[in-house]
PDB file of C-alpha atoms in Angstrom:
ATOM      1  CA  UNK A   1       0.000   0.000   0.000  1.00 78.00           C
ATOM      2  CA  UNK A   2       1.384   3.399  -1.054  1.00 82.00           C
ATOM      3  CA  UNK A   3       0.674   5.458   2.091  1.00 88.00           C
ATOM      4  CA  UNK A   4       2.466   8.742   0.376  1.00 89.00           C
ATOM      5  CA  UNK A   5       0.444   8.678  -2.544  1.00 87.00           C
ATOM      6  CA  UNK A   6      -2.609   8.442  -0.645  1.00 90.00           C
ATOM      7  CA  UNK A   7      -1.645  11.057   2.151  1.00 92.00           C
ATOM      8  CA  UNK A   8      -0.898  13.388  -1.001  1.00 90.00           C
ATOM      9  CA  UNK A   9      -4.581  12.645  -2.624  1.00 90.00           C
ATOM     10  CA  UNK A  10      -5.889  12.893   0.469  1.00 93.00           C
ATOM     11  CA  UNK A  11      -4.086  16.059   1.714  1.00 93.00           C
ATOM     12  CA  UNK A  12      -4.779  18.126  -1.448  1.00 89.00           C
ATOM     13  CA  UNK A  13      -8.134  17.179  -1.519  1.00 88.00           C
ATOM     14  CA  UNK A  14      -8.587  18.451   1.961  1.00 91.00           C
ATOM     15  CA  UNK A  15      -6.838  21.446   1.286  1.00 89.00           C
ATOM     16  CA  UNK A  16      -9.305  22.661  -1.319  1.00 83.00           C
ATOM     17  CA  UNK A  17     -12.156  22.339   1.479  1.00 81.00           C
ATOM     18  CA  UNK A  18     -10.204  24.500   3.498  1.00 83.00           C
ATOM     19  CA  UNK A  19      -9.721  27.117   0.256  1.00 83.00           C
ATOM     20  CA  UNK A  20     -13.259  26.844  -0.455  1.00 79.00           C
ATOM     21  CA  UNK A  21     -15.026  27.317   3.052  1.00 78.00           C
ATOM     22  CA  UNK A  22     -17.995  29.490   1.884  1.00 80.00           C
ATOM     23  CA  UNK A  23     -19.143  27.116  -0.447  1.00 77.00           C
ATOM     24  CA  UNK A  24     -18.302  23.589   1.137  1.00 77.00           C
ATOM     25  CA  UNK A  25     -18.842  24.533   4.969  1.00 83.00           C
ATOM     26  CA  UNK A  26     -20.863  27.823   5.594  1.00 85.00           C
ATOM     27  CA  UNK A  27     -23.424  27.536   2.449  1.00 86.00           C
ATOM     28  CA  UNK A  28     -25.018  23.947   3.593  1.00 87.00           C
ATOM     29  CA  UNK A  29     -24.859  24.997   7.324  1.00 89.00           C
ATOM     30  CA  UNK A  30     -26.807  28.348   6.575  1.00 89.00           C
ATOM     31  CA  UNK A  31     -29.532  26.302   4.384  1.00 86.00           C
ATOM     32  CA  UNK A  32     -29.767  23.542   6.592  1.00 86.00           C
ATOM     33  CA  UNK A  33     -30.218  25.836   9.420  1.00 85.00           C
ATOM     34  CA  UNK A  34     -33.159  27.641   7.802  1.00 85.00           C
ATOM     35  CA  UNK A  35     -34.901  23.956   7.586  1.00 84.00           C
ATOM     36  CA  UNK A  36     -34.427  24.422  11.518  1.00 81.00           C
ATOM     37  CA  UNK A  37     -35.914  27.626  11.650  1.00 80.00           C
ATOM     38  CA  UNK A  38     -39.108  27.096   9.400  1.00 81.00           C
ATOM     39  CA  UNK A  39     -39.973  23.246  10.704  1.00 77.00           C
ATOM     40  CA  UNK A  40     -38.427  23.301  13.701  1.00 70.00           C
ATOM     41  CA  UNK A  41     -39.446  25.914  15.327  1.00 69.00           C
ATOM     42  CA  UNK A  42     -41.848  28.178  13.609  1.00 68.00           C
ATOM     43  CA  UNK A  43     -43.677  24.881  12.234  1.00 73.00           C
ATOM     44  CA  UNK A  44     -42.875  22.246  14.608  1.00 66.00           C
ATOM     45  CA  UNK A  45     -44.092  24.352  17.766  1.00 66.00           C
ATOM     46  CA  UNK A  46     -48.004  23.992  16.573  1.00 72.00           C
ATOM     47  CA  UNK A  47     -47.000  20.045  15.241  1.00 74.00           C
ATOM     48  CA  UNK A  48     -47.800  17.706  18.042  1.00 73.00           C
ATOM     49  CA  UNK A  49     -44.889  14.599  18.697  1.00 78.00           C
ATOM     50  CA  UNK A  50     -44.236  11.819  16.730  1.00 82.00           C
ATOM     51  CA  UNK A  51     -43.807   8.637  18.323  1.00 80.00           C
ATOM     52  CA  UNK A  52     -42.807  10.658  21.570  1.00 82.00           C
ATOM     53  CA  UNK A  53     -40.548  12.527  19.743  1.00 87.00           C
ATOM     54  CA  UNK A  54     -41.399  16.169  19.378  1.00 85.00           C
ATOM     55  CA  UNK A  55     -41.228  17.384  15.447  1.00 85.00           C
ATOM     56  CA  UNK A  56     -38.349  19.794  15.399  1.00 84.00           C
ATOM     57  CA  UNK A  57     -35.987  17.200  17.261  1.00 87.00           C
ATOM     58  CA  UNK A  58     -37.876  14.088  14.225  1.00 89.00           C
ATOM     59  CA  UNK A  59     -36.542  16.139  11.752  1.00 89.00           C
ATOM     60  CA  UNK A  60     -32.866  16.090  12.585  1.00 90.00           C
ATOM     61  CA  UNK A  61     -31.501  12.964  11.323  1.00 91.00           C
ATOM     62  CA  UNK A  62     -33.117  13.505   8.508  1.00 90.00           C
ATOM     63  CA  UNK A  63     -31.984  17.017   7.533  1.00 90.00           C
ATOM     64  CA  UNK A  64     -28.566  15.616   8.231  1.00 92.00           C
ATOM     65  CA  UNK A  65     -28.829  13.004   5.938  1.00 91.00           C
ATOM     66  CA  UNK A  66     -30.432  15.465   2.947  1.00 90.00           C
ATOM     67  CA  UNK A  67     -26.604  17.561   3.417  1.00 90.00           C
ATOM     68  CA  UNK A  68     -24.854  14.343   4.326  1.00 91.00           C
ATOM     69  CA  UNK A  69     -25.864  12.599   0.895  1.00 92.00           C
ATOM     70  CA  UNK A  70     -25.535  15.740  -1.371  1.00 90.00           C
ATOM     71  CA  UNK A  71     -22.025  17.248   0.127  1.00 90.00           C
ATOM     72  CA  UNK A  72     -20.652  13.581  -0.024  1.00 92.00           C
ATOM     73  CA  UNK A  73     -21.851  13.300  -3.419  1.00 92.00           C
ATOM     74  CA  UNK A  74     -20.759  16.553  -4.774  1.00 90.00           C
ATOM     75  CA  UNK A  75     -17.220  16.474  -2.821  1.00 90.00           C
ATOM     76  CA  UNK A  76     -16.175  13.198  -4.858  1.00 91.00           C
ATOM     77  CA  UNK A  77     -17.755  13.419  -7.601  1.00 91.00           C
ATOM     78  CA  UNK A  78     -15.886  17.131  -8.249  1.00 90.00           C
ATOM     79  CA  UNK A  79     -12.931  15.915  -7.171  1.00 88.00           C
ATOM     80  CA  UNK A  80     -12.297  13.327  -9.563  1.00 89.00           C
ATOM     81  CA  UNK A  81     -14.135  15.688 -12.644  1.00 89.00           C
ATOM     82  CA  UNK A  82     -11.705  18.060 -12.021  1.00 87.00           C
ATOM     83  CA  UNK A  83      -8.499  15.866 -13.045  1.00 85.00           C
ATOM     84  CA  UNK A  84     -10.544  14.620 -15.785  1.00 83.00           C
ATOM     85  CA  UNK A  85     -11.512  17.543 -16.956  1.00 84.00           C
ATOM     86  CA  UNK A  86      -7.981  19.876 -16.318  1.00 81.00           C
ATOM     87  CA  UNK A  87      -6.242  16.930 -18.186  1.00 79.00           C
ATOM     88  CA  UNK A  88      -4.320  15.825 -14.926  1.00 80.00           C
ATOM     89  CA  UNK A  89      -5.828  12.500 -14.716  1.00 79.00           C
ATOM     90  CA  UNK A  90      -3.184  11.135 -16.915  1.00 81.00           C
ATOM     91  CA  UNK A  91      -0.510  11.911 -14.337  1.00 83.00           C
ATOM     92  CA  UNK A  92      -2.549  10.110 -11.912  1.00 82.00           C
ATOM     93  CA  UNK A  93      -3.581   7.203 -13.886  1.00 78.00           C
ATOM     94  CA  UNK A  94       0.336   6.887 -14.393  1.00 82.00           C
ATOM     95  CA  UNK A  95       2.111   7.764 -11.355  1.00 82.00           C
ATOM     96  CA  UNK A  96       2.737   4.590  -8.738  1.00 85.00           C
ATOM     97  CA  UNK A  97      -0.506   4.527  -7.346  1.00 85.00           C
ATOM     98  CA  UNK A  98      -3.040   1.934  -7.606  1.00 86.00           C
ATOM     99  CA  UNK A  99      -6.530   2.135  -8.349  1.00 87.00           C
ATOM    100  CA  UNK A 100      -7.638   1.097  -4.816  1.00 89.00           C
ATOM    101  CA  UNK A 101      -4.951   3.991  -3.332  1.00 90.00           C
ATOM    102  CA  UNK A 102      -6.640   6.562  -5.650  1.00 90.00           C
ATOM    103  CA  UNK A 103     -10.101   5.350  -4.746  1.00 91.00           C
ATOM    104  CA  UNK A 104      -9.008   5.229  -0.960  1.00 93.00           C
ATOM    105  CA  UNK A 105      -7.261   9.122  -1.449  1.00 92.00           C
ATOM    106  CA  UNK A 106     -10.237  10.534  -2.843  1.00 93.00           C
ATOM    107  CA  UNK A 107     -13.241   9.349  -1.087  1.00 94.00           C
ATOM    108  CA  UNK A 108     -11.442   9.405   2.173  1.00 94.00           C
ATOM    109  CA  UNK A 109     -11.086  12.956   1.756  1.00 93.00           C
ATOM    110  CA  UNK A 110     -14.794  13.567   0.576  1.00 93.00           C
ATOM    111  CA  UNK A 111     -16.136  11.640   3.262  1.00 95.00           C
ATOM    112  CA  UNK A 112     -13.892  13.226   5.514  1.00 94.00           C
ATOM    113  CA  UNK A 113     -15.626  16.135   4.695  1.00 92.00           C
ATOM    114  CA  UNK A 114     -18.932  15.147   5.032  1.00 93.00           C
ATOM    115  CA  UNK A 115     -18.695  13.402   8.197  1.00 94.00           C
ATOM    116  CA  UNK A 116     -17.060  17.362   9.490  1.00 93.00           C
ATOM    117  CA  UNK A 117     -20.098  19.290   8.093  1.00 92.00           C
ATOM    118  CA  UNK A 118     -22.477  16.511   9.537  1.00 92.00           C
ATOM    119  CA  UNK A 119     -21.207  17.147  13.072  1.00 93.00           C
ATOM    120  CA  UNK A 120     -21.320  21.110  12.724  1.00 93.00           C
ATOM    121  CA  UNK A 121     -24.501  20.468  11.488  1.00 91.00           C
ATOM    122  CA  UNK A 122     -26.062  18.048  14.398  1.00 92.00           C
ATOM    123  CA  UNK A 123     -24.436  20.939  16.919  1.00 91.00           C
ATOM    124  CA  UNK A 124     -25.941  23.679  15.136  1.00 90.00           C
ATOM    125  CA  UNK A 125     -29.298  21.800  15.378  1.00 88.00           C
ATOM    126  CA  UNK A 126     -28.763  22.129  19.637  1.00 87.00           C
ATOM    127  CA  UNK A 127     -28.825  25.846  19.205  1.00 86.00           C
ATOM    128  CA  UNK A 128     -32.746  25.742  17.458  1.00 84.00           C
ATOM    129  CA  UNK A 129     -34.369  21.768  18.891  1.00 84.00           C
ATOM    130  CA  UNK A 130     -33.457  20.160  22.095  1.00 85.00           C
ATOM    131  CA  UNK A 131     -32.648  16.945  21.111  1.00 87.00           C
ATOM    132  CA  UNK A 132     -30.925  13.750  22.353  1.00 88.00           C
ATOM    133  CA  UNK A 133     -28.700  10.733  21.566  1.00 92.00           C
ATOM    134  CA  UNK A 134     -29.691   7.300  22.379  1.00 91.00           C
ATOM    135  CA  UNK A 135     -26.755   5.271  20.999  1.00 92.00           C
ATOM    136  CA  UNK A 136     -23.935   7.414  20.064  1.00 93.00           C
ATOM    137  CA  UNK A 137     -21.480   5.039  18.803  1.00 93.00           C
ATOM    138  CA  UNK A 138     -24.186   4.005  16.032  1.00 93.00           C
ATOM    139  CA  UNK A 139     -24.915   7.414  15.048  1.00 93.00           C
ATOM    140  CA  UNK A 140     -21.470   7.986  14.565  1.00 94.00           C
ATOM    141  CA  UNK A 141     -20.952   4.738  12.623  1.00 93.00           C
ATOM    142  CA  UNK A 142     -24.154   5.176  10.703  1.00 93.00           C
ATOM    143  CA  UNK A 143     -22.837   8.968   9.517  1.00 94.00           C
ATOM    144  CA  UNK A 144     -19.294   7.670   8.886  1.00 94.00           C
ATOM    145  CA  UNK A 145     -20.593   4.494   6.483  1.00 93.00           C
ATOM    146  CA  UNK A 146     -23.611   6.644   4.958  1.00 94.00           C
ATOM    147  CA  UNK A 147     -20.413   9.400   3.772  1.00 94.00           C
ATOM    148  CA  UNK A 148     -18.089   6.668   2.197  1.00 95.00           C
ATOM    149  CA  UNK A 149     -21.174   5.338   0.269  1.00 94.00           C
ATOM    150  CA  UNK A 150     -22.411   7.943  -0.931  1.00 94.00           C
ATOM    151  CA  UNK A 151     -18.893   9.651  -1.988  1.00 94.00           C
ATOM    152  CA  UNK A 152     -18.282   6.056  -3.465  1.00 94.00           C
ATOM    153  CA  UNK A 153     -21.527   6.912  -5.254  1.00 94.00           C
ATOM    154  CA  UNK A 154     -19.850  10.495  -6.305  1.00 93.00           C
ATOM    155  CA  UNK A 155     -16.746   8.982  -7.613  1.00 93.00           C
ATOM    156  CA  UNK A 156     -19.187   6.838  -9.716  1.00 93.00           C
ATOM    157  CA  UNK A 157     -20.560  10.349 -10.874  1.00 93.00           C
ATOM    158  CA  UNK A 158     -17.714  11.867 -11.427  1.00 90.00           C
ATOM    159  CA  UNK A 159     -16.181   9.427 -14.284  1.00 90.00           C
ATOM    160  CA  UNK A 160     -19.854   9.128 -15.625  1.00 90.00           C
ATOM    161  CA  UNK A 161     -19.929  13.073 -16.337  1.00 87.00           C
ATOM    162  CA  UNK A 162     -18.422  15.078 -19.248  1.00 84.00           C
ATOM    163  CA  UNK A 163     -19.807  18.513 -18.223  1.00 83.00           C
ATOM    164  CA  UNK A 164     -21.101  19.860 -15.066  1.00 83.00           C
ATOM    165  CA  UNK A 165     -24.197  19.965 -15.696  1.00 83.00           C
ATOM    166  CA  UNK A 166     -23.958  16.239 -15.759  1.00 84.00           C
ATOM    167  CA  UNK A 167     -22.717  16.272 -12.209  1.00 85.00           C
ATOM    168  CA  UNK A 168     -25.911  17.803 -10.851  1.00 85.00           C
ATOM    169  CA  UNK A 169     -28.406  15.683 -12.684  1.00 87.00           C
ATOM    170  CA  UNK A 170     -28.012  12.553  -9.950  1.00 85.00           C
ATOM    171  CA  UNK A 171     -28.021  14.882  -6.986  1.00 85.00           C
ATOM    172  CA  UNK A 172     -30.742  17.434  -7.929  1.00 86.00           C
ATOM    173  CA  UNK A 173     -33.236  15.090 -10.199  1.00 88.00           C
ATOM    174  CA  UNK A 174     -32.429  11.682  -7.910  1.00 89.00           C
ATOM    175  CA  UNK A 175     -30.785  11.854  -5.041  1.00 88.00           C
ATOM    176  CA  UNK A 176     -32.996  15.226  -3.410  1.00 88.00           C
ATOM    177  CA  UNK A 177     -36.597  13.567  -3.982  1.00 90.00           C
ATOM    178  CA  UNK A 178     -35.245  10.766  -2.292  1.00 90.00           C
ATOM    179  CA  UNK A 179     -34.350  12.044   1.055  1.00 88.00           C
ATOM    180  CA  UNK A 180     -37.614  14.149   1.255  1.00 88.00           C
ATOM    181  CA  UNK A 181     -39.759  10.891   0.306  1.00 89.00           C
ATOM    182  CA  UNK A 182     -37.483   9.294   2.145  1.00 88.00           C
ATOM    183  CA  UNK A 183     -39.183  10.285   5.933  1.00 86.00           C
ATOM    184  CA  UNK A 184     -36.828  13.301   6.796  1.00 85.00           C
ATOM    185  CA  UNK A 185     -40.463  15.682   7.362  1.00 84.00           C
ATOM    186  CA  UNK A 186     -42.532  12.571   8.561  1.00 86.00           C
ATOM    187  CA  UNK A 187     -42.669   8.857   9.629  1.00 87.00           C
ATOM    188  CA  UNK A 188     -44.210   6.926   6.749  1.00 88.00           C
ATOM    189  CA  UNK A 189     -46.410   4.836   9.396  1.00 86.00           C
ATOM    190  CA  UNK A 190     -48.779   8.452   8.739  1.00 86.00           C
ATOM    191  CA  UNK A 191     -49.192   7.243   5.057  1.00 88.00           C
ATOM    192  CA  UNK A 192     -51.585   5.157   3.515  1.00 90.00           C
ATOM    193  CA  UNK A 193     -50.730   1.917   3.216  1.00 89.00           C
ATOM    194  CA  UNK A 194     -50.512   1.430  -0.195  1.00 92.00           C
ATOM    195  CA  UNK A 195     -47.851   4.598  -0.249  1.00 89.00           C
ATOM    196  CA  UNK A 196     -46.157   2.481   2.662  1.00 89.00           C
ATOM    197  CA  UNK A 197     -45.606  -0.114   0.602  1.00 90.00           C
ATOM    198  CA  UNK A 198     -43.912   1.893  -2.206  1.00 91.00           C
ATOM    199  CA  UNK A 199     -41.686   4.105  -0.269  1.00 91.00           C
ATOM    200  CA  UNK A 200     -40.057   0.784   0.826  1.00 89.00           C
ATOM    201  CA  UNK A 201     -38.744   0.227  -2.485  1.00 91.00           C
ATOM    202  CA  UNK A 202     -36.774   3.927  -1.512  1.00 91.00           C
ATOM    203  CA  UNK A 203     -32.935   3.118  -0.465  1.00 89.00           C
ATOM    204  CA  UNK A 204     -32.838   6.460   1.616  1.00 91.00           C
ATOM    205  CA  UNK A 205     -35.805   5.256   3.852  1.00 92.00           C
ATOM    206  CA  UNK A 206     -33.523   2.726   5.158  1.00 92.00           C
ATOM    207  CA  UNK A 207     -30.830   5.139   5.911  1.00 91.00           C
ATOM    208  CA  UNK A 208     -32.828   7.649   7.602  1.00 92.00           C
ATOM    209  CA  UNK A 209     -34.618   5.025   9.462  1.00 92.00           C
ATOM    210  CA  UNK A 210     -31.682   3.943  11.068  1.00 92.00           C
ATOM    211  CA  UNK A 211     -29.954   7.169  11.694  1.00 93.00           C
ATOM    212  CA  UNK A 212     -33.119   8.390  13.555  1.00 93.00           C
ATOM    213  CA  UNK A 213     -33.132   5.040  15.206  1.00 93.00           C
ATOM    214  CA  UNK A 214     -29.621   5.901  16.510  1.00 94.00           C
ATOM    215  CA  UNK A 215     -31.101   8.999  18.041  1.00 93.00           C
ATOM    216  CA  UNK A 216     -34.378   8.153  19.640  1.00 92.00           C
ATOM    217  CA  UNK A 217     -34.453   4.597  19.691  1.00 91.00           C
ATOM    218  CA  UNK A 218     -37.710   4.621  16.824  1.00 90.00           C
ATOM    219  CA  UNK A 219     -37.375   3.568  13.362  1.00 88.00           C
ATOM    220  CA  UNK A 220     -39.455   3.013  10.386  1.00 88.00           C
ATOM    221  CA  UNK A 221     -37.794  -0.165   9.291  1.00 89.00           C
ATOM    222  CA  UNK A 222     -35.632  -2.649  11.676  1.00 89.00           C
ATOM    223  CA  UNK A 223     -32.366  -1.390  12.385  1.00 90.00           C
ATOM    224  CA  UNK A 224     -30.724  -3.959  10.775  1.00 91.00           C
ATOM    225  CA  UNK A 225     -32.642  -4.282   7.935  1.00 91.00           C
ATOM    226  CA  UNK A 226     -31.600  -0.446   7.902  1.00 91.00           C
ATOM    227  CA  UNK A 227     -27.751  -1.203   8.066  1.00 91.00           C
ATOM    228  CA  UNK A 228     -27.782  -4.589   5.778  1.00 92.00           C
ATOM    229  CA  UNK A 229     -29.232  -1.784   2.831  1.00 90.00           C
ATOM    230  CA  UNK A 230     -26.729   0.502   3.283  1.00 89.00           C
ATOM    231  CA  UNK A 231     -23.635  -2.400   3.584  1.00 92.00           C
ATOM    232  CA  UNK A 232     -25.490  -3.889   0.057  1.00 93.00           C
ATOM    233  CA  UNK A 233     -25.463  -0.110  -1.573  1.00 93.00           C
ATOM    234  CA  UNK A 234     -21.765  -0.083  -0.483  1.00 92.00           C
ATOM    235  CA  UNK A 235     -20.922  -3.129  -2.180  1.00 94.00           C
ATOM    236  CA  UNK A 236     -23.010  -2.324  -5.268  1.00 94.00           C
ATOM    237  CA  UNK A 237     -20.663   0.903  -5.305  1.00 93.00           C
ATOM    238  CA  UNK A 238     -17.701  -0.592  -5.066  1.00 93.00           C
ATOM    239  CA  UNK A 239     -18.335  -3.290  -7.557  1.00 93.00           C
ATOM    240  CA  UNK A 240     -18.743  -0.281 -10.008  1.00 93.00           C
ATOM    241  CA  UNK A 241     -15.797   1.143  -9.645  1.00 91.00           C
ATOM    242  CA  UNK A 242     -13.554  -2.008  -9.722  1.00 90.00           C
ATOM    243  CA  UNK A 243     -15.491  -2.500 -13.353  1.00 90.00           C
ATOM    244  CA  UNK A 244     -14.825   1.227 -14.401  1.00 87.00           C
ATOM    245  CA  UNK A 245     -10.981   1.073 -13.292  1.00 83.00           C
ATOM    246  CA  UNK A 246     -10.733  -2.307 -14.980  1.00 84.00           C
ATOM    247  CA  UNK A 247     -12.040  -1.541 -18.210  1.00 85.00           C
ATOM    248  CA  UNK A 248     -10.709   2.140 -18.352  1.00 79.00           C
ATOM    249  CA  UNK A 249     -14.264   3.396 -18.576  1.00 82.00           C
ATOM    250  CA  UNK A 250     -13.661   6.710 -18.992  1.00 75.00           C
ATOM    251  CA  UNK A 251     -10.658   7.209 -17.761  1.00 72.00           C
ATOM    252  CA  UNK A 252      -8.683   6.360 -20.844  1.00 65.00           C
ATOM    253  CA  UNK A 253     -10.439   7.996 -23.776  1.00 60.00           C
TER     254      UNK A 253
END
């Protein structure tokens, strides 16, 4: 394993978060933080509780999800466009690196990030909805895989794309109606069940379900019916990229 060429991946990748706070830090903290103010407090203080859980502190894991997914998404999939696109992934594809190293460099680094602005994000929430944490150690484990699947899934983006407009398409047209039909406003036990039935066949229900599980101890779908999804998207994601970096899918042409 090539530790230096990973640290250096890793490093630079990091460093553009750092040039870029406004945009990858501040902007998703401001907008989720209006989501607190409108639901959570102006919104969720005439809403009674859901399953003993009072609305603006329901809505949490799922709001951290919605910037979780996107920010993990949009942090890998840009940094691997960007090579791409400058030309530079030639120097990459040829420099003593393997593919699992630059897989490893750059989704480390994007899911760094995520798993950052998910914690500023769950302590900003304490300054608008009391809330509390019933397992910790799951929550954290739950927001560390959800970020290295989903950047896995942004790396998978990034390849895929030849403009940026192409990089939005998944994360504006897919990934967003996702989380909000996913149960980040409500528990889907309030819909019919016919609607029941078909958000089931949603793979963010399953992640939100067991994020909020990690908080309150209440979850749509079993826990580890919850994590087994997520582990299976994983693999699916992985299995993807060892076929793109195999067959040079656009990466060599």
């Amino acid at each position: 394993m090539n530790t230096h060429g990973i640290r250096a991946i890793y490093k630079f990748e990091m460093a553009r978060m750092w040039r870029t706070l406004m945009q990858s830090v501040l902007s998703p903290v401001i907008s989720t933080s209006l989501y607190f103010v409108v639901f959570g407090s102006a919104i969720g203080s005439r809403m009674g509780d859901i399953d003993g859980v009072s609305y603006g502190a329901f809505i949490i894991p799922g709001l951290i999800m919605l910037s979780l997914l996107m920010q993990s998404i949009s942090n890998a999939s840009f940094g691997i466009y960007m090579p791409k696109f400058s030309g530079t992934i030639y120097e990459v594809l040829s420099a003593p690196v393997s593919y699992v190293e630059v897989v490893v460099g750059y989704v480390g680094a994007a899911a760094t990030k995520s798993v950052i602005l998910g914690l500023i994000i769950l302590a900003t929430a304490r300054l608008f909805v009391d809330y509390s944490i019933d397992h910790p150690v799951w929550m954290f484990l739950f927001l560390v895989l959800t970020a290295i699947t989903f950047s896995l899934l942004g790396f998978i983006i990034g390849i895929w794309a030849d403009s940026f407009e192409k990089l939005q398409i998944v994360p504006l047209m897919i990934v967003t109606p996702l989380v909000f039909l996913g149960g980040t406003f409500y528990s889907i036990s309030m819909l019919p069940s016919i609607w029941q039935t078909i958000t089931l066949f949603n793979p963010v229900v399953y992640l939100i379900s067991g994020f909020r599980w990690a908080f309150y101890g209440i979850s749509d779908v079993n826990v580890v019916v919850s994590a087994g999804m997520t582990f299976l998207f994983l693999i699916i994601c992985i299995g993807i990229i060892a076929y793109i970096f195999k067959t040079g899918y656009r990466l060599r042409s």
